[in-house]
Coordinates of C-alpha atoms in Angstrom, one line a residue:
Chain A
M277 CA -31.3 11.7 19.4
S278 CA -28.3 13.3 19.9
L279 CA -25.7 14.4 16.4
V280 CA -22.4 14.3 17.7
T281 CA -21.4 18.5 17.9
A282 CA -17.8 20.6 16.2
D283 CA -16.6 20.3 20.4
E284 CA -17.0 17.1 21.3
I285 CA -15.1 15.8 17.3
G286 CA -12.3 19.3 18.7
A287 CA -12.2 16.7 21.9
A288 CA -12.1 13.9 20.4
G289 CA -9.1 15.0 18.7
A290 CA -7.0 16.2 21.3
R291 CA -8.0 12.2 23.3
L292 CA -7.1 11.0 20.5
S293 CA -3.2 12.9 19.4
G294 CA -0.7 10.5 19.8
R295 CA -3.1 7.3 20.5
V296 CA -4.0 7.1 15.9
V297 CA -1.8 7.6 12.7
R298 CA -3.1 11.5 12.0
T299 CA -3.3 9.4 8.0
P300 CA -2.6 11.1 5.4
T301 CA -4.2 12.7 2.4
L302 CA -3.3 11.9 -1.2
P303 CA -3.6 13.3 -4.9
C304 CA -4.0 10.4 -6.5
P305 CA -2.5 11.7 -10.0
R306 CA -3.0 8.4 -12.2
L307 CA -6.8 8.2 -11.2
T308 CA -7.8 11.9 -11.6
A309 CA -6.0 11.3 -14.8
S310 CA -8.8 8.8 -15.1
S311 CA -11.9 9.3 -13.1
G312 CA -12.4 13.3 -14.7
P313 CA -12.6 15.0 -10.9
E314 CA -9.6 15.5 -9.1
I315 CA -9.6 12.9 -6.8
V316 CA -7.8 12.5 -3.2
V317 CA -7.6 9.2 -0.8
K318 CA -7.7 9.5 3.3
A319 CA -5.2 6.5 3.8
E320 CA -6.9 5.2 7.3
N321 CA -5.5 2.0 5.5
L322 CA -2.7 3.4 7.1
Q323 CA -4.2 3.7 10.9
H324 CA -3.2 1.4 13.2
T325 CA -5.3 -1.6 13.7
G326 CA -5.2 -0.9 10.2
S327 CA -8.1 1.0 9.8
F328 CA -10.3 3.5 11.4
K329 CA -11.4 2.4 14.3
A330 CA -8.6 2.7 16.0
R331 CA -10.5 5.6 16.8
G332 CA -13.4 5.0 17.3
A333 CA -12.5 2.2 20.3
Q334 CA -10.2 4.7 21.6
N335 CA -11.9 7.7 22.0
A336 CA -15.7 5.2 23.3
L337 CA -12.7 4.2 26.5
L338 CA -11.1 7.5 26.7
A339 CA -13.9 9.6 27.0
R340 CA -15.7 6.2 29.9
A341 CA -12.8 6.9 31.4
E342 CA -12.8 10.7 31.5
R343 CA -16.3 10.0 33.0
G344 CA -15.1 8.4 35.4
R345 CA -17.5 5.1 34.5
L346 CA -14.6 2.9 33.5
P347 CA -15.9 -0.2 32.8
A348 CA -14.5 -3.2 34.2
G349 CA -13.7 -4.5 29.9
I350 CA -15.7 -4.7 26.7
A351 CA -17.9 -7.2 25.3
T352 CA -17.7 -6.3 22.0
F353 CA -18.9 -7.8 18.3
S354 CA -17.4 -7.3 15.1
A355 CA -17.5 -8.8 11.1
G356 CA -13.7 -7.8 12.4
N357 CA -11.9 -4.6 12.5
H358 CA -13.6 -4.0 15.3
A359 CA -13.4 -6.2 16.7
V360 CA -9.9 -5.5 16.2
A361 CA -9.3 -1.9 16.8
A362 CA -11.8 -3.3 20.2
A363 CA -8.3 -6.1 21.2
F364 CA -5.8 -2.6 20.3
A365 CA -7.5 0.1 22.5
G366 CA -9.0 -2.5 25.9
R367 CA -4.5 -3.4 26.2
A368 CA -3.7 0.6 26.4
A369 CA -6.6 1.1 28.6
G370 CA -6.0 -2.5 30.1
L371 CA -8.8 -3.6 30.6
P372 CA -10.1 -7.3 29.0
V373 CA -12.2 -7.8 26.2
V374 CA -14.1 -10.4 25.0
V375 CA -15.2 -10.1 21.4
C376 CA -17.5 -12.2 19.3
M377 CA -17.0 -12.6 15.7
P378 CA -18.7 -14.5 12.9
P379 CA -17.4 -18.2 12.2
N380 CA -16.3 -16.9 8.3
A381 CA -15.2 -13.5 9.9
V382 CA -11.4 -12.8 7.6
D383 CA -8.3 -14.8 9.9
V384 CA -6.3 -12.1 9.1
K385 CA -8.6 -9.6 11.6
V386 CA -9.8 -12.8 13.7
A387 CA -6.1 -13.3 14.9
A388 CA -5.0 -9.1 14.8
A389 CA -7.4 -10.0 17.9
R390 CA -5.9 -12.3 19.4
R391 CA -2.4 -10.6 18.7
Y392 CA -3.9 -7.7 21.0
G393 CA -4.6 -9.4 23.6
A394 CA -8.5 -10.0 23.2
E395 CA -9.9 -13.1 23.9
V396 CA -12.6 -14.4 20.6
V397 CA -15.5 -16.4 20.6
L398 CA -16.4 -17.7 17.1
T399 CA -20.5 -17.8 17.0
E400 CA -23.4 -16.8 14.2
D401 CA -25.2 -15.2 17.3
L402 CA -23.0 -12.3 17.2
T403 CA -25.1 -10.2 20.0
G404 CA -27.1 -12.2 21.8
T405 CA -23.5 -14.0 22.8
C406 CA -22.5 -10.6 23.6
H407 CA -25.1 -9.4 25.2
A408 CA -25.0 -12.8 27.1
L409 CA -20.6 -12.9 27.9
A410 CA -21.3 -9.3 29.3
A411 CA -24.1 -10.0 31.9
E412 CA -22.7 -13.2 32.9
R413 CA -18.4 -11.2 33.7
G414 CA -20.7 -7.7 34.4
Y415 CA -18.6 -5.9 31.4
E416 CA -19.2 -2.9 29.2
L417 CA -21.7 -3.8 25.9
L418 CA -19.5 -1.4 23.3
H419 CA -21.6 -1.0 20.4
P420 CA -19.1 -1.3 17.2
F421 CA -20.8 1.6 15.4
D422 CA -24.0 2.4 17.0
D423 CA -22.0 5.3 20.2
P424 CA -22.1 8.7 19.8
D425 CA -18.4 8.4 21.1
V426 CA -17.4 5.9 18.4
I427 CA -18.6 8.6 16.4
A428 CA -17.3 11.2 17.6
G429 CA -14.5 9.3 17.6
A430 CA -14.9 8.7 13.5
A431 CA -15.7 12.9 12.5
T432 CA -11.6 13.0 13.5
A433 CA -10.6 11.4 10.1
G434 CA -13.0 14.2 8.6
A435 CA -11.7 16.4 10.5
E436 CA -8.1 15.8 9.2
L437 CA -9.8 15.7 6.0
I438 CA -11.1 19.1 6.0
A439 CA -8.0 20.4 7.7
D440 CA -5.5 18.9 5.5
A441 CA -6.8 18.6 1.9
G442 CA -7.8 21.8 0.3
P443 CA -11.1 23.1 -0.6
L444 CA -13.4 19.9 -1.0
D445 CA -16.8 19.6 -3.7
L446 CA -17.5 15.9 -2.8
V447 CA -16.5 13.6 0.0
L448 CA -17.3 9.1 -0.7
V449 CA -17.4 6.8 2.0
P450 CA -17.9 3.1 2.4
V451 CA -20.9 2.5 4.6
G452 CA -21.9 -0.7 6.4
G453 CA -23.4 -0.3 10.1
G454 CA -23.3 4.2 9.1
G455 CA -20.7 4.7 11.9
L456 CA -18.0 5.8 9.5
I457 CA -19.8 8.3 7.8
S458 CA -21.9 9.4 11.1
G459 CA -18.4 10.9 12.7
I460 CA -17.1 12.2 8.5
A461 CA -20.2 13.5 7.9
A462 CA -21.0 15.4 11.1
A463 CA -17.0 16.4 11.1
V464 CA -17.3 17.7 7.3
K465 CA -20.3 19.4 7.5
T466 CA -19.5 21.8 10.7
A467 CA -16.7 22.4 9.7
S468 CA -17.2 22.7 5.1
P469 CA -21.5 22.6 5.2
G470 CA -21.1 23.7 0.9
T471 CA -18.8 19.5 0.3
R472 CA -21.6 16.4 -0.5
V473 CA -20.9 14.3 1.6
I474 CA -22.3 10.6 -0.3
G475 CA -21.9 7.3 1.4
V476 CA -21.5 4.4 -0.6
E477 CA -23.3 0.3 0.1
P478 CA -22.7 -2.5 -1.3
A479 CA -26.2 -3.9 -2.4
T480 CA -25.7 -7.1 -1.4
A481 CA -24.7 -5.5 2.5
N482 CA -27.1 -2.4 1.7
A483 CA -28.6 -2.6 5.0
V484 CA -28.7 1.4 5.8
T485 CA -31.0 2.4 2.2
H486 CA -33.0 -1.1 3.8
G487 CA -33.0 1.0 7.0
R488 CA -33.8 4.2 5.0
R489 CA -36.3 3.0 3.2
A490 CA -38.7 1.7 6.7
G491 CA -38.2 4.0 8.1
A492 CA -36.6 2.4 11.2
L493 CA -34.3 -0.1 12.8
V494 CA -35.8 -2.8 10.5
P495 CA -32.9 -6.0 9.8
L496 CA -32.0 -6.9 7.4
P497 CA -33.5 -9.3 6.1
H498 CA -30.8 -12.0 4.3
R499 CA -27.4 -12.2 5.9
P500 CA -25.0 -9.4 4.3
V501 CA -22.8 -10.9 1.9
S502 CA -20.2 -8.8 -0.2
L503 CA -17.0 -9.0 -1.5
A504 CA -16.3 -6.4 0.5
D505 CA -16.4 -8.2 4.1
G506 CA -15.5 -4.5 6.1
L507 CA -20.0 -3.4 5.5
T508 CA -21.5 -6.5 5.9
A509 CA -23.4 -4.9 8.6
P510 CA -27.2 -6.8 9.0
Y511 CA -29.1 -2.9 9.9
V512 CA -28.0 0.6 10.7
G513 CA -27.7 1.9 13.5
E514 CA -29.9 4.8 16.4
H515 CA -27.6 7.3 16.0
N516 CA -26.0 7.4 12.5
L517 CA -28.8 6.8 10.8
A518 CA -29.7 10.2 13.0
H519 CA -25.9 11.3 11.9
I520 CA -27.0 10.0 8.6
E521 CA -30.5 11.9 8.1
T522 CA -29.0 15.4 9.2
Y523 CA -25.7 15.5 7.5
V524 CA -25.4 13.1 4.5
D525 CA -26.7 13.9 1.1
D526 CA -27.7 10.1 0.2
V527 CA -26.8 7.0 -0.3
I528 CA -26.5 5.5 -2.9
E529 CA -25.6 1.5 -3.8
V530 CA -23.2 -0.2 -5.9
P531 CA -23.3 -3.8 -7.3
E532 CA -21.5 -6.9 -6.1
D533 CA -19.6 -7.1 -9.7
S534 CA -18.5 -3.3 -10.0
I535 CA -15.9 -3.4 -5.9
A536 CA -13.5 -5.3 -7.9
P537 CA -12.7 -3.4 -10.6
A538 CA -12.4 -0.1 -8.7
W539 CA -10.2 -2.0 -5.6
W540 CA -8.1 -3.1 -8.5
E541 CA -7.9 -0.1 -9.6
L542 CA -7.1 2.1 -6.5
L543 CA -4.3 -0.8 -5.9
D544 CA -2.8 -0.1 -8.6
T545 CA -3.2 3.1 -8.3
T546 CA -1.4 4.4 -5.2
K547 CA 0.2 1.2 -4.2
L548 CA -1.4 1.6 -1.0
L549 CA -2.7 -2.0 0.1
I550 CA -7.1 -1.3 1.1
E551 CA -9.0 -4.2 1.7
P552 CA -12.6 -4.3 -0.8
S553 CA -14.7 -2.1 1.4
A554 CA -12.3 0.8 0.7
A555 CA -12.7 1.0 -3.2
V556 CA -17.5 1.5 -3.4
G557 CA -16.4 4.8 -3.5
L558 CA -14.4 4.5 -6.6
A559 CA -17.1 2.0 -8.1
A560 CA -19.7 4.7 -7.9
L561 CA -17.8 6.9 -9.7
H562 CA -17.0 4.3 -12.4
L563 CA -20.9 3.7 -12.6
G564 CA -21.4 7.5 -12.9
L565 CA -23.8 7.0 -9.9
V566 CA -23.0 10.2 -7.9
R567 CA -21.8 14.4 -10.1
A568 CA -18.1 14.3 -10.1
D569 CA -17.3 16.8 -13.3
A570 CA -14.0 17.8 -14.3
G571 CA -12.5 20.2 -12.2
T572 CA -14.2 19.5 -8.4
R573 CA -12.6 17.8 -6.6
V574 CA -13.4 14.7 -4.5
A575 CA -11.8 13.1 -2.1
L576 CA -12.3 9.2 -1.0
V577 CA -12.0 7.4 3.3
L578 CA -10.2 4.5 2.1
S579 CA -11.4 3.0 5.0
G580 CA -9.2 -0.1 5.9
G581 CA -6.3 -2.4 5.0
N582 CA -7.4 -5.7 6.1
V583 CA -7.1 -7.6 3.3
A584 CA -8.1 -11.6 3.8
P585 CA -5.9 -14.3 0.8
A586 CA -8.4 -15.2 -0.5
A587 CA -10.2 -12.2 -1.5
L588 CA -6.6 -11.4 -3.0
T589 CA -7.4 -14.5 -4.9
R590 CA -10.8 -13.6 -5.6
L591 CA -10.0 -10.4 -7.4
S592 CA -6.4 -11.5 -9.9
A593 CA -9.7 -14.5 -10.8
Q594 CA -12.0 -11.5 -11.8
R595 CA -9.3 -9.6 -13.7
Chain B
M179 CA 36.1 0.7 -14.6
S180 CA 34.8 3.9 -13.2
L181 CA 32.4 3.9 -10.1
V182 CA 29.5 7.1 -9.5
T183 CA 30.8 9.4 -7.1
A184 CA 28.6 11.9 -4.2
D185 CA 29.2 14.4 -6.9
E186 CA 27.3 12.2 -9.5
I187 CA 25.2 11.9 -7.2
G188 CA 24.4 15.2 -5.8
A189 CA 24.2 16.4 -9.2
A190 CA 21.7 13.1 -10.7
G191 CA 20.0 13.9 -7.0
A192 CA 19.5 18.0 -7.9
R193 CA 19.1 16.9 -12.4
L194 CA 15.8 14.9 -10.6
S195 CA 14.4 17.1 -8.0
G196 CA 11.0 17.7 -8.7
R197 CA 10.6 15.3 -11.8
V198 CA 10.8 12.0 -9.2
V199 CA 9.0 12.2 -5.1
R200 CA 10.5 12.0 -2.8
T201 CA 9.8 8.8 -1.1
P202 CA 8.9 8.4 2.0
T203 CA 11.2 6.3 5.0
L204 CA 8.4 5.2 7.0
P205 CA 8.9 3.2 10.6
C206 CA 7.8 -0.9 10.3
P207 CA 6.5 -1.2 14.2
R208 CA 5.3 -4.1 14.3
L209 CA 7.3 -5.7 12.1
T210 CA 10.3 -4.3 14.4
A211 CA 8.8 -6.5 17.1
S212 CA 9.0 -9.8 15.6
S213 CA 12.1 -9.2 14.2
G214 CA 14.8 -8.2 16.5
P215 CA 16.6 -4.5 14.9
E216 CA 14.7 -1.9 14.8
I217 CA 13.4 -1.8 10.9
V218 CA 12.5 1.5 8.3
V219 CA 11.8 0.8 4.9
K220 CA 11.9 3.1 1.6
A221 CA 8.6 3.2 0.0
E222 CA 9.7 3.1 -3.3
N223 CA 6.1 1.7 -4.7
L224 CA 5.0 4.8 -3.7
Q225 CA 7.7 6.3 -7.0
H226 CA 6.1 7.5 -10.2
T227 CA 6.1 4.5 -12.7
G228 CA 5.8 2.3 -9.0
S229 CA 9.4 1.3 -8.9
F230 CA 12.8 2.9 -8.7
K231 CA 13.5 2.6 -12.5
A232 CA 12.0 6.0 -12.6
R233 CA 15.4 7.0 -11.6
G234 CA 17.7 6.0 -13.7
A235 CA 15.9 6.1 -16.6
Q236 CA 15.1 10.1 -16.1
N237 CA 18.2 10.5 -14.7
A238 CA 20.0 8.1 -18.3
L239 CA 17.8 11.5 -20.9
L240 CA 19.0 14.1 -19.4
A241 CA 22.7 14.0 -17.7
R242 CA 22.8 13.1 -22.0
A243 CA 20.9 16.1 -22.8
E244 CA 23.3 18.0 -21.0
R245 CA 26.7 16.7 -22.4
G246 CA 24.5 18.3 -26.0
R247 CA 24.4 14.2 -26.5
L248 CA 20.0 13.8 -26.7
P249 CA 19.9 10.8 -29.2
A250 CA 16.6 10.5 -31.5
G251 CA 15.0 8.0 -29.4
I252 CA 15.1 5.1 -27.0
A253 CA 15.5 1.5 -27.8
T254 CA 15.6 -0.7 -24.4
F255 CA 14.7 -3.8 -22.7
S256 CA 13.7 -4.8 -19.2
A257 CA 11.7 -7.4 -18.1
G258 CA 9.3 -4.6 -16.4
N259 CA 10.1 -2.0 -14.3
H260 CA 12.6 -0.3 -16.8
A261 CA 10.5 -1.2 -19.8
V262 CA 7.5 1.8 -17.2
A263 CA 10.6 3.8 -15.8
A264 CA 12.2 4.6 -20.0
A265 CA 8.6 5.1 -20.9
F266 CA 7.9 7.7 -18.5
A267 CA 11.0 9.6 -18.7
G268 CA 11.3 9.0 -22.7
R269 CA 7.9 10.7 -22.9
A270 CA 8.6 14.3 -20.4
A271 CA 11.6 13.7 -22.4
G272 CA 9.5 13.8 -25.6
L273 CA 11.3 11.4 -27.1
P274 CA 10.2 7.9 -28.8
V275 CA 11.6 4.7 -26.7
V276 CA 11.2 1.7 -28.0
V277 CA 10.7 -1.6 -25.8
C278 CA 11.7 -5.6 -25.9
M279 CA 10.4 -6.9 -23.3
P280 CA 9.6 -11.1 -22.5
P281 CA 6.5 -13.1 -24.0
N282 CA 5.3 -13.5 -20.1
A283 CA 6.9 -10.1 -19.3
V284 CA 3.8 -9.2 -15.7
D285 CA 1.3 -7.7 -18.0
V286 CA 0.7 -4.5 -15.5
K287 CA 4.3 -3.3 -17.1
V288 CA 3.2 -4.0 -20.2
A289 CA 0.0 -1.7 -19.8
A290 CA 1.3 0.5 -18.7
A291 CA 4.6 0.9 -20.6
R292 CA 2.0 1.4 -23.1
R293 CA 0.7 3.2 -21.7
Y294 CA 2.9 6.1 -21.2
G295 CA 3.3 5.9 -25.0
A296 CA 6.1 3.0 -26.1
E297 CA 6.2 0.0 -28.0
V298 CA 6.8 -2.1 -27.2
V299 CA 7.9 -4.9 -28.8
L300 CA 7.4 -8.8 -27.2
T301 CA 10.3 -12.1 -27.6
E302 CA 12.3 -13.7 -26.4
D303 CA 16.3 -12.1 -28.1
L304 CA 15.8 -9.1 -25.7
T305 CA 19.9 -7.6 -26.3
G306 CA 19.0 -8.9 -30.4
T307 CA 16.3 -7.3 -30.9
C308 CA 16.6 -4.5 -29.0
H309 CA 20.5 -4.1 -30.7
A310 CA 18.9 -4.5 -34.1
L311 CA 16.2 -2.1 -33.4
A312 CA 18.2 0.8 -32.1
A313 CA 21.0 -0.2 -35.4
E314 CA 17.1 0.5 -38.0
R315 CA 16.3 2.8 -36.5
G316 CA 18.4 5.4 -35.0
Y317 CA 18.0 4.7 -31.6
E318 CA 19.8 5.3 -28.4
L319 CA 20.6 1.8 -26.5
L320 CA 20.1 2.6 -23.1
H321 CA 21.4 -0.3 -20.6
P322 CA 18.2 -0.5 -17.8
F323 CA 21.2 -1.4 -16.1
D324 CA 24.6 -1.6 -17.1
D325 CA 24.7 2.0 -16.6
P326 CA 26.5 5.0 -15.5
D327 CA 23.4 7.5 -15.6
V328 CA 21.4 4.4 -14.0
I329 CA 23.3 3.8 -11.8
A330 CA 23.6 8.1 -10.0
G331 CA 19.9 8.1 -10.6
A332 CA 19.6 4.9 -7.9
A333 CA 22.2 5.9 -6.4
T334 CA 19.5 9.5 -5.0
A335 CA 17.5 6.6 -3.4
G336 CA 20.3 6.5 -1.1
A337 CA 21.3 9.1 -0.5
E338 CA 17.8 10.2 0.4
L339 CA 16.6 7.3 2.2
I340 CA 20.5 7.2 4.6
A341 CA 19.2 11.7 4.9
D342 CA 15.9 10.8 6.4
A343 CA 16.7 7.8 8.1
G344 CA 18.4 8.9 11.1
P345 CA 21.6 6.7 11.7
L346 CA 21.6 3.1 10.0
D347 CA 22.8 -0.5 10.5
L348 CA 22.7 -2.0 7.9
V349 CA 20.6 -1.6 4.1
L350 CA 19.6 -4.5 2.6
V351 CA 18.8 -3.8 -1.5
P352 CA 16.7 -6.7 -3.7
V353 CA 18.9 -6.9 -6.1
G354 CA 18.8 -8.6 -10.4
G355 CA 21.2 -7.2 -12.0
G356 CA 23.1 -5.2 -10.0
G357 CA 21.2 -2.0 -11.3
L358 CA 19.6 -0.7 -7.1
I359 CA 22.6 -1.9 -5.5
S360 CA 24.7 -0.6 -7.7
G361 CA 23.9 2.9 -6.7
I362 CA 21.8 3.0 -3.2
A363 CA 25.8 1.2 -1.9
A364 CA 27.6 4.7 -3.5
A365 CA 25.5 6.9 -1.6
V366 CA 25.4 4.8 1.2
K367 CA 28.4 3.7 1.9
T368 CA 30.3 7.7 0.6
A369 CA 27.6 8.9 3.0
S370 CA 27.6 6.7 5.8
P371 CA 30.2 4.6 5.7
G372 CA 30.0 2.7 8.6
T373 CA 26.8 1.0 7.4
R374 CA 26.8 -2.1 5.8
V375 CA 24.5 -2.6 2.4
I376 CA 23.9 -5.2 2.0
G377 CA 22.1 -7.1 -1.1
V378 CA 19.8 -10.3 -1.9
E379 CA 18.8 -12.2 -4.3
P380 CA 16.2 -15.3 -5.2
A381 CA 18.3 -18.5 -5.0
T382 CA 16.4 -19.2 -8.3
A383 CA 18.5 -15.9 -10.6
N384 CA 21.5 -15.4 -8.8
A385 CA 23.1 -13.6 -11.4
V386 CA 25.2 -11.5 -9.6
T387 CA 26.4 -14.6 -7.0
H388 CA 27.3 -16.3 -10.8
G389 CA 28.6 -13.3 -12.6
R390 CA 30.6 -12.9 -8.5
R391 CA 32.2 -16.8 -8.4
A392 CA 32.8 -17.2 -11.9
G393 CA 34.4 -13.1 -11.9
A394 CA 33.0 -12.3 -14.9
L395 CA 30.3 -11.0 -16.3
V396 CA 28.5 -14.6 -16.9
P397 CA 25.2 -15.2 -18.1
L398 CA 22.8 -17.8 -16.1
P399 CA 23.6 -20.7 -17.5
H400 CA 19.7 -21.1 -17.2
R401 CA 16.4 -19.0 -17.7
P402 CA 16.0 -17.0 -14.0
V403 CA 12.7 -18.3 -13.1
S404 CA 11.5 -16.3 -9.8
L405 CA 8.3 -15.1 -8.2
A406 CA 10.5 -11.8 -7.4
D407 CA 9.8 -11.0 -11.0
G408 CA 11.4 -7.7 -11.1
L409 CA 15.5 -10.2 -10.0
T410 CA 15.3 -12.1 -12.8
A411 CA 18.3 -10.5 -15.0
P412 CA 20.2 -13.0 -16.7
Y413 CA 23.3 -11.3 -15.7
V414 CA 25.2 -8.8 -13.4
G415 CA 26.5 -5.8 -15.7
E416 CA 29.9 -4.9 -16.1
H417 CA 29.5 -1.4 -13.5
N418 CA 27.0 -3.4 -11.5
L419 CA 30.3 -5.7 -10.8
A420 CA 32.8 -2.9 -10.7
H421 CA 29.9 -1.5 -7.7
I422 CA 29.8 -4.3 -5.8
E423 CA 33.0 -5.3 -5.5
T424 CA 34.1 -1.9 -4.2
Y425 CA 30.7 -0.6 -2.3
V426 CA 28.3 -4.1 -0.8
D427 CA 29.9 -6.1 2.2
D428 CA 27.3 -9.1 0.8
V429 CA 25.4 -10.4 -1.8
I430 CA 22.7 -13.2 -0.9
E431 CA 20.9 -16.2 -2.2
V432 CA 17.2 -16.5 -0.6
P433 CA 15.2 -19.8 -1.3
E434 CA 12.7 -19.2 -3.2
D435 CA 10.0 -20.8 -0.9
S436 CA 10.7 -18.1 2.1
I437 CA 9.9 -15.2 -1.3
A438 CA 5.4 -15.4 -0.5
P439 CA 6.1 -14.7 3.3
A440 CA 7.6 -11.5 3.4
W441 CA 5.9 -10.5 1.0
W442 CA 2.2 -11.1 3.2
E443 CA 3.8 -9.5 5.9
L444 CA 5.1 -6.9 4.4
L445 CA 1.9 -6.0 3.4
D446 CA 0.0 -7.2 6.8
T447 CA 1.6 -4.9 7.9
T448 CA 3.4 -1.7 6.6
K449 CA -0.3 -1.8 4.6
L450 CA 1.6 -1.0 1.3
L451 CA 2.4 -2.5 -1.5
I452 CA 4.7 -4.2 -2.6
E453 CA 5.8 -6.2 -6.2
P454 CA 7.2 -10.2 -4.5
S455 CA 10.6 -8.5 -5.6
A456 CA 10.5 -5.9 -2.5
A457 CA 10.8 -8.2 0.0
V458 CA 13.6 -10.7 -0.9
G459 CA 15.0 -8.5 2.3
L460 CA 12.7 -9.6 4.5
A461 CA 13.2 -13.1 3.7
A462 CA 16.6 -13.0 4.3
L463 CA 16.1 -11.3 8.4
H464 CA 12.8 -14.0 8.7
L465 CA 15.8 -17.3 7.5
G466 CA 18.9 -15.2 9.4
L467 CA 21.5 -15.0 6.6
V468 CA 21.9 -11.6 8.1
R469 CA 22.9 -10.6 11.3
A470 CA 20.9 -7.9 12.3
D471 CA 20.0 -7.7 16.2
A472 CA 18.3 -6.5 18.6
G473 CA 18.6 -2.3 18.9
T474 CA 20.3 -2.4 15.4
R475 CA 18.3 -0.3 12.8
V476 CA 18.0 -1.1 9.6
A477 CA 16.6 -0.8 6.5
L478 CA 14.7 -2.4 4.0
V479 CA 14.4 -0.8 0.4
L480 CA 10.9 -1.4 -1.2
S481 CA 12.4 -1.8 -4.6
G482 CA 9.2 -1.7 -6.7
G483 CA 5.1 -1.9 -6.2
N484 CA 3.9 -3.0 -10.4
V485 CA 2.2 -6.3 -9.0
A486 CA 0.8 -9.1 -11.1
P487 CA -2.5 -10.3 -10.6
A488 CA -1.2 -13.9 -10.9
A489 CA 1.2 -13.7 -7.9
L490 CA -1.4 -12.1 -5.5
T491 CA -3.3 -15.5 -6.3
R492 CA -0.5 -17.2 -5.6
L493 CA 0.5 -15.5 -2.6
S494 CA -3.0 -16.3 -1.3
A495 CA -3.1 -20.0 -2.4
Q496 CA 0.5 -20.1 -0.1
R497 CA -1.3 -18.3 2.9

């Protein structure tokens, strides 16, 4: 299993220039005061389509086009943000996109995918339906995270972070199926080997921890459910697990009830609208699950900002 | 009644340099697509203390110090954001601050004022209690909006907007007691006389419209209540009315039920956490209450980002 290289990350950055937002890395004085280490955030909620996924989806289509292998259309599946990003990327490339999403997908994410022109199929069987649609229409099945081009696209966020943040001791990354952390870790470790990279996943949606324990791509035995809806992948990808084993210092789990308070603290102190998934890193810091001493510098990757109104209700009820 | 001059606004800007965030003026491609005119936002939610009020409160104390008239302490009153800002400014100046706030004030605003070291007195009689406390302690009563230094501080946001935004046809400003629009309008009209400045207030909290109709500082006959809690001043200030009559093209009212949808659209499209008060300008655009043709450029002043969790519940319930 080959890992994405620094050259491939650089090529992805060049390819995406002008097509993604170079999102700001922002200081967080109030979080710093309450947390010990100095905190900065990489604000991928301000990315096109409202999440980092716009990087990987666009890089996948652009890289395929460069290789002369642009398909007739794209079939893909996603609980949310990748669906929106694939729709966005497909529209930019002039390709039809069909996205399989679960019936309980967050409404704003379904609406956004449709707004960018994708056909959305709501189905319980995401991968089965997606394979069938791809075969029937002659489309390529684009995996939402287990794809080297998608990983190289996500890595561009890590490269920007290292370039913009100054020296970092630790980067905390939300983990679903492993797409974001694969890229971030590859970029961080090739540019700044001394920076720790730690992934954080909800205990109720711990596909990566489960896969690492099994030493294989064993899906979770239950359907993962979390306030952090963006992190509810049922399994870790093969390319992703390879990147994680090579580049990631640790992947830890946070209890479900730690996510809403961390989410609120991020909203209140940064005044950025982020989705709950983006808050798991701060939850891990609050619980002392990662070492982060005063005087060190920690980056939180804020993966997206596509918030379900229902999650806002839950948030405010828990305070 | 003297109006703040361009020189006074420039002096306030110099005084506040390094003490306020030069908040970004951001393009809004998705709002632009749905609204006709090109929309930009002045993101005062990213200001210290989470609102534009940090400008006026600090300018008031710094200007008094320059004049050799720094008081022994500050007594002030506010439904919220000015309380937080006065606490912040007092701490920076080393002055004790006591703030009278209504018993129904938004909890995050009460907590923030206390976090910055202010004494908070919850009372139904804001001005009476505040006057009594000022007299008892020998403090100066700092009016939250009816004060030339406070207005000149708010004006610095307008000066930044004009400098950063490029040519603007229209600036839409949320209106409570008139502090923000007094300053914004003075700055905009002295620098760019052709730019229209229109204030927007909730129909249920229309102190300025009420005062203009009466031609005097007649308080509202009812207690103003709105989802836009930051705009519920009971009367327009004397200095504020003078600035409005001179510099503001119009002040219009929006119905209460138009605020939540506009608030949600701003959250969803900008991924900035703003408070409902900041959304009244977009509500007015949506309702066609202000002329804003395709091809023109409109700035929305996003006055603050201190959101009550209870307001989030109401928001999500209304969608």
